[in-house]
mmCIF file of C-alpha atoms in Angstrom:
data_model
loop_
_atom_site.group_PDB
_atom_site.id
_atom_site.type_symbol
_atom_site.label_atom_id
_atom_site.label_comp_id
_atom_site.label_asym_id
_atom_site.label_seq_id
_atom_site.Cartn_x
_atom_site.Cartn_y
_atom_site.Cartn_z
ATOM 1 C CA UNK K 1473 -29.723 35.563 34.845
ATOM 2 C CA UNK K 1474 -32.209 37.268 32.848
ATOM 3 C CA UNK K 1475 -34.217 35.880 29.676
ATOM 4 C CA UNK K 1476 -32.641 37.074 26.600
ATOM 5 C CA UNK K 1477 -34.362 37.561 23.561
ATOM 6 C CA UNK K 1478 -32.324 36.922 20.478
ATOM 7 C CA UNK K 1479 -32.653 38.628 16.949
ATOM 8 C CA UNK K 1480 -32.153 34.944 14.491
ATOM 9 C CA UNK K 1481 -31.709 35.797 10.763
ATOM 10 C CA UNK K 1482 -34.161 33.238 10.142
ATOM 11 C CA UNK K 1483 -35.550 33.555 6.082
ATOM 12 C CA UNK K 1484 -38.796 30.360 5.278
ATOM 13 C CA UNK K 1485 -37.015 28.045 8.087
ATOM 14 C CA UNK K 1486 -39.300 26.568 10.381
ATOM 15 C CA UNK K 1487 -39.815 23.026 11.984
ATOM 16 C CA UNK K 1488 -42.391 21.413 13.491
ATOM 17 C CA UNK K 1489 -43.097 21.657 17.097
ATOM 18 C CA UNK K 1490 -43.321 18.514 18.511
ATOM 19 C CA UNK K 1491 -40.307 17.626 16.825
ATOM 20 C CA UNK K 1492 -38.795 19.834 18.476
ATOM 21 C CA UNK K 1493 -39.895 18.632 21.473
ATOM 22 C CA UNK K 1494 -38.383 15.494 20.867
ATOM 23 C CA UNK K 1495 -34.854 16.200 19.776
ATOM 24 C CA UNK K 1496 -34.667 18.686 23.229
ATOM 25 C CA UNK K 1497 -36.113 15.648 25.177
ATOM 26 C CA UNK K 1498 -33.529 13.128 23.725
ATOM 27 C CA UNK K 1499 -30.502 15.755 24.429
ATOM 28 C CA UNK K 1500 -28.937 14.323 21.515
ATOM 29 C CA UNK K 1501 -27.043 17.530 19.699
ATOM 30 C CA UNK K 1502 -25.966 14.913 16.874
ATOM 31 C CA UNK K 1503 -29.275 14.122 16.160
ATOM 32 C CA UNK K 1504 -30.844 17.398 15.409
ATOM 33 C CA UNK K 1505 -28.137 18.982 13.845
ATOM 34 C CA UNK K 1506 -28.528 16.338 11.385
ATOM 35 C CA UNK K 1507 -32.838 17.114 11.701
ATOM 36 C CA UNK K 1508 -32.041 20.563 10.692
ATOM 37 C CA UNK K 1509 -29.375 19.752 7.819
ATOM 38 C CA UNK K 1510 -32.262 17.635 6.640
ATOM 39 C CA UNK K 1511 -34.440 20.407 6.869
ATOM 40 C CA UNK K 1512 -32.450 22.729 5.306
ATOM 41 C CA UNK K 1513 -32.072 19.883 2.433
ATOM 42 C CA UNK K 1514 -35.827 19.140 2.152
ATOM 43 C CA UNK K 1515 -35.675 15.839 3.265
ATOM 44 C CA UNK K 1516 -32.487 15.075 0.603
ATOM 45 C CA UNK K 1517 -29.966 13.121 2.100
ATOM 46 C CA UNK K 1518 -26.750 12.050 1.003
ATOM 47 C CA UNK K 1519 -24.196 10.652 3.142
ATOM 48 C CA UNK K 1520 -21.287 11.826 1.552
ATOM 49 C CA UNK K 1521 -22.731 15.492 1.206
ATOM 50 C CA UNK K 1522 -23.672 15.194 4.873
ATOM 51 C CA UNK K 1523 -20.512 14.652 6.022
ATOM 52 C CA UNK K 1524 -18.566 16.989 4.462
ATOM 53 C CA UNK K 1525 -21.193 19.848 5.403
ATOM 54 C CA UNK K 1526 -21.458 18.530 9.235
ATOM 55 C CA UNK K 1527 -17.420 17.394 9.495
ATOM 56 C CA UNK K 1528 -18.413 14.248 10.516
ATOM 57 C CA UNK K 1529 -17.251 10.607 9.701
ATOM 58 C CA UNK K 1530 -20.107 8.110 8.535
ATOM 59 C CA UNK K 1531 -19.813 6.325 11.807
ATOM 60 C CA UNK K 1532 -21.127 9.998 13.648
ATOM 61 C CA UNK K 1533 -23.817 10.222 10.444
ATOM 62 C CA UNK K 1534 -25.009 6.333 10.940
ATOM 63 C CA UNK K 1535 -25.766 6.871 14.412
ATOM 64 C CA UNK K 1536 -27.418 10.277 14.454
ATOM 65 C CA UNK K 1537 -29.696 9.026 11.635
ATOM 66 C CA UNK K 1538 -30.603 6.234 14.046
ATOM 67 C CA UNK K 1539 -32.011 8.033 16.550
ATOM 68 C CA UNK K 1540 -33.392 10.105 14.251
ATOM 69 C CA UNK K 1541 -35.527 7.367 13.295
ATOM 70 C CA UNK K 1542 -35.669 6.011 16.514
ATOM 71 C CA UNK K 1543 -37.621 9.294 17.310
ATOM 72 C CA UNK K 1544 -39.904 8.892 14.842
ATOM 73 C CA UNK K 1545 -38.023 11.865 13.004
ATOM 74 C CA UNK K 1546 -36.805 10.480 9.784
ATOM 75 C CA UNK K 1547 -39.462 7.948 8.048
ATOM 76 C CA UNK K 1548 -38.146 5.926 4.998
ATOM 77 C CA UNK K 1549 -34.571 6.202 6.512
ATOM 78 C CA UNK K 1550 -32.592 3.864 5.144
ATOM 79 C CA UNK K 1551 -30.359 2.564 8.273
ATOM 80 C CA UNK K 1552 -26.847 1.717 8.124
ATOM 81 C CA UNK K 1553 -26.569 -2.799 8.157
ATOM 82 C CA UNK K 1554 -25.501 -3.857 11.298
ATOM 83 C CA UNK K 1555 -22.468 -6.262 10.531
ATOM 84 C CA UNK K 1556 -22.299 -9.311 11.838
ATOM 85 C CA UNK K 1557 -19.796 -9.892 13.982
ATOM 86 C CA UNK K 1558 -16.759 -11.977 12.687
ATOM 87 C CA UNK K 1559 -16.029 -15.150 12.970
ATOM 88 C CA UNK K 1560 -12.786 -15.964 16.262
ATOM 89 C CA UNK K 1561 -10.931 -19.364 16.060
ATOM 90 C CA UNK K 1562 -12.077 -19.429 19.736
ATOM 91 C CA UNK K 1563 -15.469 -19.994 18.739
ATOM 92 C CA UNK K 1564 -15.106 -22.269 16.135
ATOM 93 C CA UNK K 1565 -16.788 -25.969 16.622
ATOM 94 C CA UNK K 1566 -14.683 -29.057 16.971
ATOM 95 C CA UNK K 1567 -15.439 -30.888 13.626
ATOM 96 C CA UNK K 1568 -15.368 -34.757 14.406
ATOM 97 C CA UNK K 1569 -14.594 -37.044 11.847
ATOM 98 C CA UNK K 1570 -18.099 -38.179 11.864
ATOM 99 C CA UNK K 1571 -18.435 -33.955 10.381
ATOM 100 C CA UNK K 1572 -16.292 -34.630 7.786
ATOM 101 C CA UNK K 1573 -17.733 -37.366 6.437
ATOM 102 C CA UNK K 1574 -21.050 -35.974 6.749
ATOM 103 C CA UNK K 1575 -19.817 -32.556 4.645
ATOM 104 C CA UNK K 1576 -18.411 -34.921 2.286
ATOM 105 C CA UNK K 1577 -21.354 -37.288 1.644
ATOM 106 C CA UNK K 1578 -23.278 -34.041 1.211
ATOM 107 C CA UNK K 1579 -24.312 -33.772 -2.742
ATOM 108 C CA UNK K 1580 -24.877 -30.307 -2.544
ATOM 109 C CA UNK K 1581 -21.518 -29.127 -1.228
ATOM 110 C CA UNK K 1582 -18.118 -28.218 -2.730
ATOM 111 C CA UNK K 1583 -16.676 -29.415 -0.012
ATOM 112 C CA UNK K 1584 -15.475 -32.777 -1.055
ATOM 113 C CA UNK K 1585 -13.577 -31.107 -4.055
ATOM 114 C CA UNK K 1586 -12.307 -28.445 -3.001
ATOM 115 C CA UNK K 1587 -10.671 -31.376 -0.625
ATOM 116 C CA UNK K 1588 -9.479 -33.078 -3.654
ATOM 117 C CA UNK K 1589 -8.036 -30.026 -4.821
ATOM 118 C CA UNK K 1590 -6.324 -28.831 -1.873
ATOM 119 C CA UNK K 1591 -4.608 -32.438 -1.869
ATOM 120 C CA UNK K 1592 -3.115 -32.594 -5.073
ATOM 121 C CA UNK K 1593 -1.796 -28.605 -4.907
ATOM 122 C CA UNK K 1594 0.389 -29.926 -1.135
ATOM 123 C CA UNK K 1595 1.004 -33.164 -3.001
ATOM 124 C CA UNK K 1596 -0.213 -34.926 0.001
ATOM 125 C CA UNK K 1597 -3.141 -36.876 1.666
ATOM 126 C CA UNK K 1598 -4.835 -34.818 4.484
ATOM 127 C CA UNK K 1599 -5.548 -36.645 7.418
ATOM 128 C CA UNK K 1600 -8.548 -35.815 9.439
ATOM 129 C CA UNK K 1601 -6.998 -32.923 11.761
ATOM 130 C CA UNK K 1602 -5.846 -30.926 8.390
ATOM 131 C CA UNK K 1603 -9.305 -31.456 7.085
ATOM 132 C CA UNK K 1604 -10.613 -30.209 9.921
ATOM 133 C CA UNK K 1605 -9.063 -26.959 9.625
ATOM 134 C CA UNK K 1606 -10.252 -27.034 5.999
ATOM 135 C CA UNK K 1607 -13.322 -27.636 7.078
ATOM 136 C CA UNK K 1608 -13.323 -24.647 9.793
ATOM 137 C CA UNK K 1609 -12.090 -21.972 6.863
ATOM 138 C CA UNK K 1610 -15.103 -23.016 4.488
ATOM 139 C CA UNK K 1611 -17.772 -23.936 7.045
ATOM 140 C CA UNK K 1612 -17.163 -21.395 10.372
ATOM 141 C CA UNK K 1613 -15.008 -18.790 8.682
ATOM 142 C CA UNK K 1614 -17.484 -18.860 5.590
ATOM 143 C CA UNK K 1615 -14.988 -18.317 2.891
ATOM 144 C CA UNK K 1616 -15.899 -19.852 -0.596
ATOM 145 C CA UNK K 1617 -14.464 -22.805 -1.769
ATOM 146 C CA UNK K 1618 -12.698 -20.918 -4.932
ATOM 147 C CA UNK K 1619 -11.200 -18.467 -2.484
ATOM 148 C CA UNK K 1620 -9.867 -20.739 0.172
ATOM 149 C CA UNK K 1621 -8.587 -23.067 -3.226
ATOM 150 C CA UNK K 1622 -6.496 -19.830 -4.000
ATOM 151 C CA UNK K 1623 -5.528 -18.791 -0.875
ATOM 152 C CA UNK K 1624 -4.234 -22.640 -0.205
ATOM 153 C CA UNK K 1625 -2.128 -22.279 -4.002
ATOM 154 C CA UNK K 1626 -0.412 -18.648 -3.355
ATOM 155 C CA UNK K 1627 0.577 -19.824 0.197
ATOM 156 C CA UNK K 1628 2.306 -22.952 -1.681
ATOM 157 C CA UNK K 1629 3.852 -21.013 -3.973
ATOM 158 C CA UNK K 1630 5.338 -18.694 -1.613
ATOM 159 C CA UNK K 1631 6.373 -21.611 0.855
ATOM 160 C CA UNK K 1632 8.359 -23.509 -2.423
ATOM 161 C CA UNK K 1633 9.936 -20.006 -3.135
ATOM 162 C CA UNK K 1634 11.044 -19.780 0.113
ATOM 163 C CA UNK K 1635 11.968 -23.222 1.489
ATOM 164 C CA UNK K 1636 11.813 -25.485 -0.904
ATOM 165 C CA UNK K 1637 10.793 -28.520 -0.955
ATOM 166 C CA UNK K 1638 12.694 -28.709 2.361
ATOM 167 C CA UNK K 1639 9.534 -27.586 4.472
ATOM 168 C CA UNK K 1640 5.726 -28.376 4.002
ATOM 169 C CA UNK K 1641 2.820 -26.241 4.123
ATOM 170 C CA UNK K 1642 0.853 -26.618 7.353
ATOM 171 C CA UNK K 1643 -2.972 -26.228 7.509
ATOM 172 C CA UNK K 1644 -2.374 -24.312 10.261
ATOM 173 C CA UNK K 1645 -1.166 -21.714 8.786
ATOM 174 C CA UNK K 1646 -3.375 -21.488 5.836
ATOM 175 C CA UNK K 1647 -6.206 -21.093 8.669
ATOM 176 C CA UNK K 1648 -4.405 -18.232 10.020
ATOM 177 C CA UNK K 1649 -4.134 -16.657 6.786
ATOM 178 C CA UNK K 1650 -7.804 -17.244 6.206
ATOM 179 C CA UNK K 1651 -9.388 -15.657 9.496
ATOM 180 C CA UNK K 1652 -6.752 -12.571 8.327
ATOM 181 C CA UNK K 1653 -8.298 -12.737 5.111
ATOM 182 C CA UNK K 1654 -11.879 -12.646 6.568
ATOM 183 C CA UNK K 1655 -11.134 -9.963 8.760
ATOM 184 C CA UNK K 1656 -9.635 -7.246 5.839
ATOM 185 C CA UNK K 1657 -12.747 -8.771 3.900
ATOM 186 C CA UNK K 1658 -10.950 -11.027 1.144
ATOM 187 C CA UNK K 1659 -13.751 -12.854 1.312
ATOM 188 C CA UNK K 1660 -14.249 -12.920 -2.732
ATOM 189 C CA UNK K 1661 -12.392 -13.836 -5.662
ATOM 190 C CA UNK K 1662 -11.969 -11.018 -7.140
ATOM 191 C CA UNK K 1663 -10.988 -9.578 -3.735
ATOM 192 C CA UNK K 1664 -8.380 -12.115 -3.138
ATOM 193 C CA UNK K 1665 -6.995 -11.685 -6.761
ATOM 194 C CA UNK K 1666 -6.602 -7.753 -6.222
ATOM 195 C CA UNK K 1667 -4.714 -8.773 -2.756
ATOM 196 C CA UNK K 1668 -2.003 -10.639 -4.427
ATOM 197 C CA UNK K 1669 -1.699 -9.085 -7.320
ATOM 198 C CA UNK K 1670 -1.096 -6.108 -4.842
ATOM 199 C CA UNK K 1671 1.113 -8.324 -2.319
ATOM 200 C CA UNK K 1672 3.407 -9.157 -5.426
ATOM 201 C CA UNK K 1673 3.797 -5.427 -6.323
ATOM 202 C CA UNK K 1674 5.097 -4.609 -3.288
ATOM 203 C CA UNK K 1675 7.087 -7.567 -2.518
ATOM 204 C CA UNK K 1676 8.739 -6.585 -6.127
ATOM 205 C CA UNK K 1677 9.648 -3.005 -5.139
ATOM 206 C CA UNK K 1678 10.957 -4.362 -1.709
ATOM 207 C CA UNK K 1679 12.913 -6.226 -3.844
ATOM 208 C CA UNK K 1680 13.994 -3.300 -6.051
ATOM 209 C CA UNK K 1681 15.349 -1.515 -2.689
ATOM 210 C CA UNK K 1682 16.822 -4.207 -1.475
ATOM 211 C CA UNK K 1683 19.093 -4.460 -4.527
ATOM 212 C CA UNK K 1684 19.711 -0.454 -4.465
ATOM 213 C CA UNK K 1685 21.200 -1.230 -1.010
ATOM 214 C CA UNK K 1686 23.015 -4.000 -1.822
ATOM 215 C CA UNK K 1687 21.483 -6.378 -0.083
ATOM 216 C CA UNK K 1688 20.777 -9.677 -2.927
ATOM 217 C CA UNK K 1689 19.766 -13.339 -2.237
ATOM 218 C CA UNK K 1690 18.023 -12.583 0.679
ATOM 219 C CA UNK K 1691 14.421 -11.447 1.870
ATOM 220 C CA UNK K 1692 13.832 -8.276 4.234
ATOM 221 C CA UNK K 1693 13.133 -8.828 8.267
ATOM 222 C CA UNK K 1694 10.558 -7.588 9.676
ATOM 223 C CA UNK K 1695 12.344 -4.659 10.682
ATOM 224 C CA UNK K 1696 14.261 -3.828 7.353
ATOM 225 C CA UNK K 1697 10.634 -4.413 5.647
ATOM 226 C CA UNK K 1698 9.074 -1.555 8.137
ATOM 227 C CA UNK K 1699 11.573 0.240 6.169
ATOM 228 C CA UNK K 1700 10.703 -0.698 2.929
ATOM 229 C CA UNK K 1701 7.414 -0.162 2.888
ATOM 230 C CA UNK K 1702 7.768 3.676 4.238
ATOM 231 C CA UNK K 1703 9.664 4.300 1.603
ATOM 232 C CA UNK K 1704 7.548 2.774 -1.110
ATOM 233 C CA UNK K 1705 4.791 4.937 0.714
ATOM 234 C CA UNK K 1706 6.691 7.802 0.481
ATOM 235 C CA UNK K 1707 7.098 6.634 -3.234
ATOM 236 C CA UNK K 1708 11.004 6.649 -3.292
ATOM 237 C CA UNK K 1709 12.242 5.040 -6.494
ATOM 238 C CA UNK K 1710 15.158 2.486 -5.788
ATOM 239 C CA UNK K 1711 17.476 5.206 -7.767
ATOM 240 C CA UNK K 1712 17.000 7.569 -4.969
ATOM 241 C CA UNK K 1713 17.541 4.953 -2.156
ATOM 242 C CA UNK K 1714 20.519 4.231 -3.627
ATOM 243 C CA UNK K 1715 22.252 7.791 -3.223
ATOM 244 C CA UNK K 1716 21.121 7.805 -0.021
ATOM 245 C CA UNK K 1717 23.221 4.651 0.451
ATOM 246 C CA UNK K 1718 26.278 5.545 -0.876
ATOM 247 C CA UNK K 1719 25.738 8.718 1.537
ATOM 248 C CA UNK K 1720 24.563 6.652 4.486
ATOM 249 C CA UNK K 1721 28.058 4.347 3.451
ATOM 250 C CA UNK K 1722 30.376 7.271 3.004
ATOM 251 C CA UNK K 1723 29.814 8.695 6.465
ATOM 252 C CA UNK K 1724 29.265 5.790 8.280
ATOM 253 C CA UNK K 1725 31.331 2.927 6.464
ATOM 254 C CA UNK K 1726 28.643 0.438 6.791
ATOM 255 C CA UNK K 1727 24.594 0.722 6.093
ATOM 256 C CA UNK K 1728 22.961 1.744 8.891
ATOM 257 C CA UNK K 1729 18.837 1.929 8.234
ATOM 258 C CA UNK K 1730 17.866 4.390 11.114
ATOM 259 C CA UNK K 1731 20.330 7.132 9.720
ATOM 260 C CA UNK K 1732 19.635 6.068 5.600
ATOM 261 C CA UNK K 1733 15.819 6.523 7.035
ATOM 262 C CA UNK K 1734 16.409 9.954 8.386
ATOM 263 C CA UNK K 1735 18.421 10.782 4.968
ATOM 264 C CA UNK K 1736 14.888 9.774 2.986
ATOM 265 C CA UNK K 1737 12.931 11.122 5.302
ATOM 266 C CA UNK K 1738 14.023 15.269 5.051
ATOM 267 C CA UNK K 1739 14.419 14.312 1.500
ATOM 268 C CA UNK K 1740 10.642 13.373 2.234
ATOM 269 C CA UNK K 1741 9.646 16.330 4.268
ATOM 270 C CA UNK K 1742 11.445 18.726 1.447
ATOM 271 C CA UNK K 1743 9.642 17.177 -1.434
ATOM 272 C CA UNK K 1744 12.321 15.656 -3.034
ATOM 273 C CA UNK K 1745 11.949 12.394 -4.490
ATOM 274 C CA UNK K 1746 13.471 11.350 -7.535
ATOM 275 C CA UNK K 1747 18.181 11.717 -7.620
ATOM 276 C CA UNK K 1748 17.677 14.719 -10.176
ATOM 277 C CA UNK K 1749 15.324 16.548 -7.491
ATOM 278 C CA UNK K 1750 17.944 15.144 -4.996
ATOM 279 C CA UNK K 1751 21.345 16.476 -7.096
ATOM 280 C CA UNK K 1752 19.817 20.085 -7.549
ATOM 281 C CA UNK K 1753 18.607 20.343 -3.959
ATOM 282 C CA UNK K 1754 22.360 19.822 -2.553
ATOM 283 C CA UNK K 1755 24.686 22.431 -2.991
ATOM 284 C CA UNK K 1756 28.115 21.131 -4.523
ATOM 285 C CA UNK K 1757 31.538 21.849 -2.256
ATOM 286 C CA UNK K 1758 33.123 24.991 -3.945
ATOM 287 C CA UNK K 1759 36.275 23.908 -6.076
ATOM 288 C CA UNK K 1760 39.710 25.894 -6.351
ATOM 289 C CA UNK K 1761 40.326 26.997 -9.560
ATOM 290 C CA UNK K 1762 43.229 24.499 -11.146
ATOM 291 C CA UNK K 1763 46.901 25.063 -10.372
ATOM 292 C CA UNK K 1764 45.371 27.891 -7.597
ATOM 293 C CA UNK K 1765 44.951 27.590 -3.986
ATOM 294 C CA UNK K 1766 41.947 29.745 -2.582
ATOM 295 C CA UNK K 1767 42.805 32.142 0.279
ATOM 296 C CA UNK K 1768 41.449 31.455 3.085
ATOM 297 C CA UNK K 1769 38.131 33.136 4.406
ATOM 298 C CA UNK K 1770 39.161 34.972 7.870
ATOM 299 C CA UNK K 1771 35.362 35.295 10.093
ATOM 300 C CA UNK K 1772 34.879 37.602 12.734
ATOM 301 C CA UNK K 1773 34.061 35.817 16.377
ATOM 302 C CA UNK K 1774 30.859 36.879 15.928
ATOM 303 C CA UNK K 1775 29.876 35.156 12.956
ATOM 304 C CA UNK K 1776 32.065 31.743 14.235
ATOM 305 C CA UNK K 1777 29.542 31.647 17.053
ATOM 306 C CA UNK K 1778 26.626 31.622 14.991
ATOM 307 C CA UNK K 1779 27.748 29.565 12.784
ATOM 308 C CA UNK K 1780 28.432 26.876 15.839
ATOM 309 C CA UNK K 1781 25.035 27.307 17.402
ATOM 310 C CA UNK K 1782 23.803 26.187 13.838
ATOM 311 C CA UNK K 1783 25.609 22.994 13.709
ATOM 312 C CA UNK K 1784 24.822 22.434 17.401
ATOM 313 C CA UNK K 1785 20.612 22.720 16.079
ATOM 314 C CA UNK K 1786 21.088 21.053 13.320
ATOM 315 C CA UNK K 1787 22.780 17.828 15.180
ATOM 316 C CA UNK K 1788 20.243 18.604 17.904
ATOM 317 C CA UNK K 1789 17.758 17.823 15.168
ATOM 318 C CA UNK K 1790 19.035 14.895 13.404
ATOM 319 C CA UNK K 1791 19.439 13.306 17.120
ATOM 320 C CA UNK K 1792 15.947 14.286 17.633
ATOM 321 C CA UNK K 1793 14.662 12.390 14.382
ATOM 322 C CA UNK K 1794 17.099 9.198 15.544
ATOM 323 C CA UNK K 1795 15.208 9.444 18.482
ATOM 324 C CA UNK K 1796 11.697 8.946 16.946
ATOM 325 C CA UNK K 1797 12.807 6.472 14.371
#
């Protein structure tokens, strides 16, 4: 093929020729589109700017500006903080008692209260297996004593709520909580505090729509709480869920989630949301006046054929949305 020569509309845009030389070298098309939107900027860069003008996400952004510095190409770059990686109960050590006492005996740790304080919350003396996996959440896990001290008191409080007094509190499970914890970054205070106070809103509105279906005394599954919380999502006020109910009820005789779910869900879809949105969308049944009986309408063939490929799409649909719930 022959060299072409191509008219640019180039106006006072010009870059340097050995860098250049360098982003054609690396073959990275990343990194000098980035080069020139830095051009372009004079050198001002702002990741959130960036990435709307290039469509990227900041993982694409980090890792162009890399190599751009990598090549030499973008001095005083500051470069995205590699994260360390996070902490697996597989790698854990096996704290010894001879650990424990050690951490204890330390002056300089919290350890040995938080201890204390994690023992009179389960109303129990910890025996050196428990304290091991107390040990494991503040030393390999890393989280601070005042967050693994709250973690230990909501997990108590939601074990009394829902056993008792009939059913302890394991340390086992407070660990598991904790590496979950780590991994959505509660690793704070005040990040642990937002999560609850979060957690409690939504187990109150699960609540709510429990109650709107009737459904008291109990708490969700896992299934019906799937449920739940695509509704809350799709920010259905229990008034709402409870029409769809007594619809779900009324055809069916009996609550049936998948089909209440597909009721919500083209309510969804058709932006309808709250029972007066609901009420004006759907079309009341016509009425004969009193002490008159309508006539019937007579339909050509024509029209009774269309009218029964309609119903036959629309159950085709609602069979189709059955499907995918």
């Amino acid at each position: 093929m022959a060299v072409q020569h191509l008219e640019l509309n180039i106006r006072s845009f010009s870059i340097d020729t050995a860098a250049a030389d360098r982003l054609i070298a690396a073959g990275s098309g990343d990194a000098a589109l980035l080069y020139l939107y830095l051009l372009r900027n004079q050198g001002e860069y702002d990741p959130a700017a960036a990435g709307r003008a290039l469509h990227w996400n900041r993982g694409q952004l980090d890792t162009a500006l890399a190599q751009l510095h990598e090549f030499g190409l973008a001095g005083g770059a500051i470069l995205p903080k590699q994260e360390e990686p996070l902490p697996q109960p597989d790698q854990a050590p096996e704290y010894t008692a001879a650990d424990i006492v050690s951490e204890l005996q330390d002056q300089g740790s919290p350890f040995s209260a938080l201890l204390q304080e994690v023992e009179q919350i389960l109303g129990r003396k910890l025996p050196n297996t428990q304290t091991a996996a107390l040990l494991e959440l503040y030393d390999h896990v890393g989280l601070p004593s005042e967050v693994i001290l709250l973690l230990v008191s909501w997990l108590s409080e939601k074990n009394q709520q829902k056993y008792g007094t009939g059913k302890r509190l394991t340390m086992a499970y407070v660990k598991r909580v904790g590496y979950q914890w780590k991994e959505q970054s509660i690793d704070t205070l005040e990040a642990a505090d937002e999560y609850i106070k979060s957690y409690n809103l939504r187990q109150s509105r699960q609540g709510a729509l429990l109650n709107a279906l009737g459904i008291h005394g109990r708490p969700a599954s896992v299934t019906e709480t799937k449920f739940l919380v695509q509704w809350i999502d799709w920010r259905f006020p229990p008034e709402t869920v409870a029409v769809a109910y007594d619809i779900t009820v009324t055809a069916l005789g009996r609550l049936d989630w998948r089909y209440c779910n597909g009721i919500l869900r083209r309510w969804h879809e058709a932006g309808l949301h709250t029972p007066e949105e609901v009420k004006a969308e759907r079309k009341p049944e016509p009425r004969a006046a009193a002490g008159k009986r309508s006539a019937p309408v007579q339909k050509d063939r024509k029209t009774l054929e269309a009218e029964n490929r309609q119903n036959m799409l629309e159950m085709q649909r609602l069979l189709e949305h059955m499907k995918q719930e």
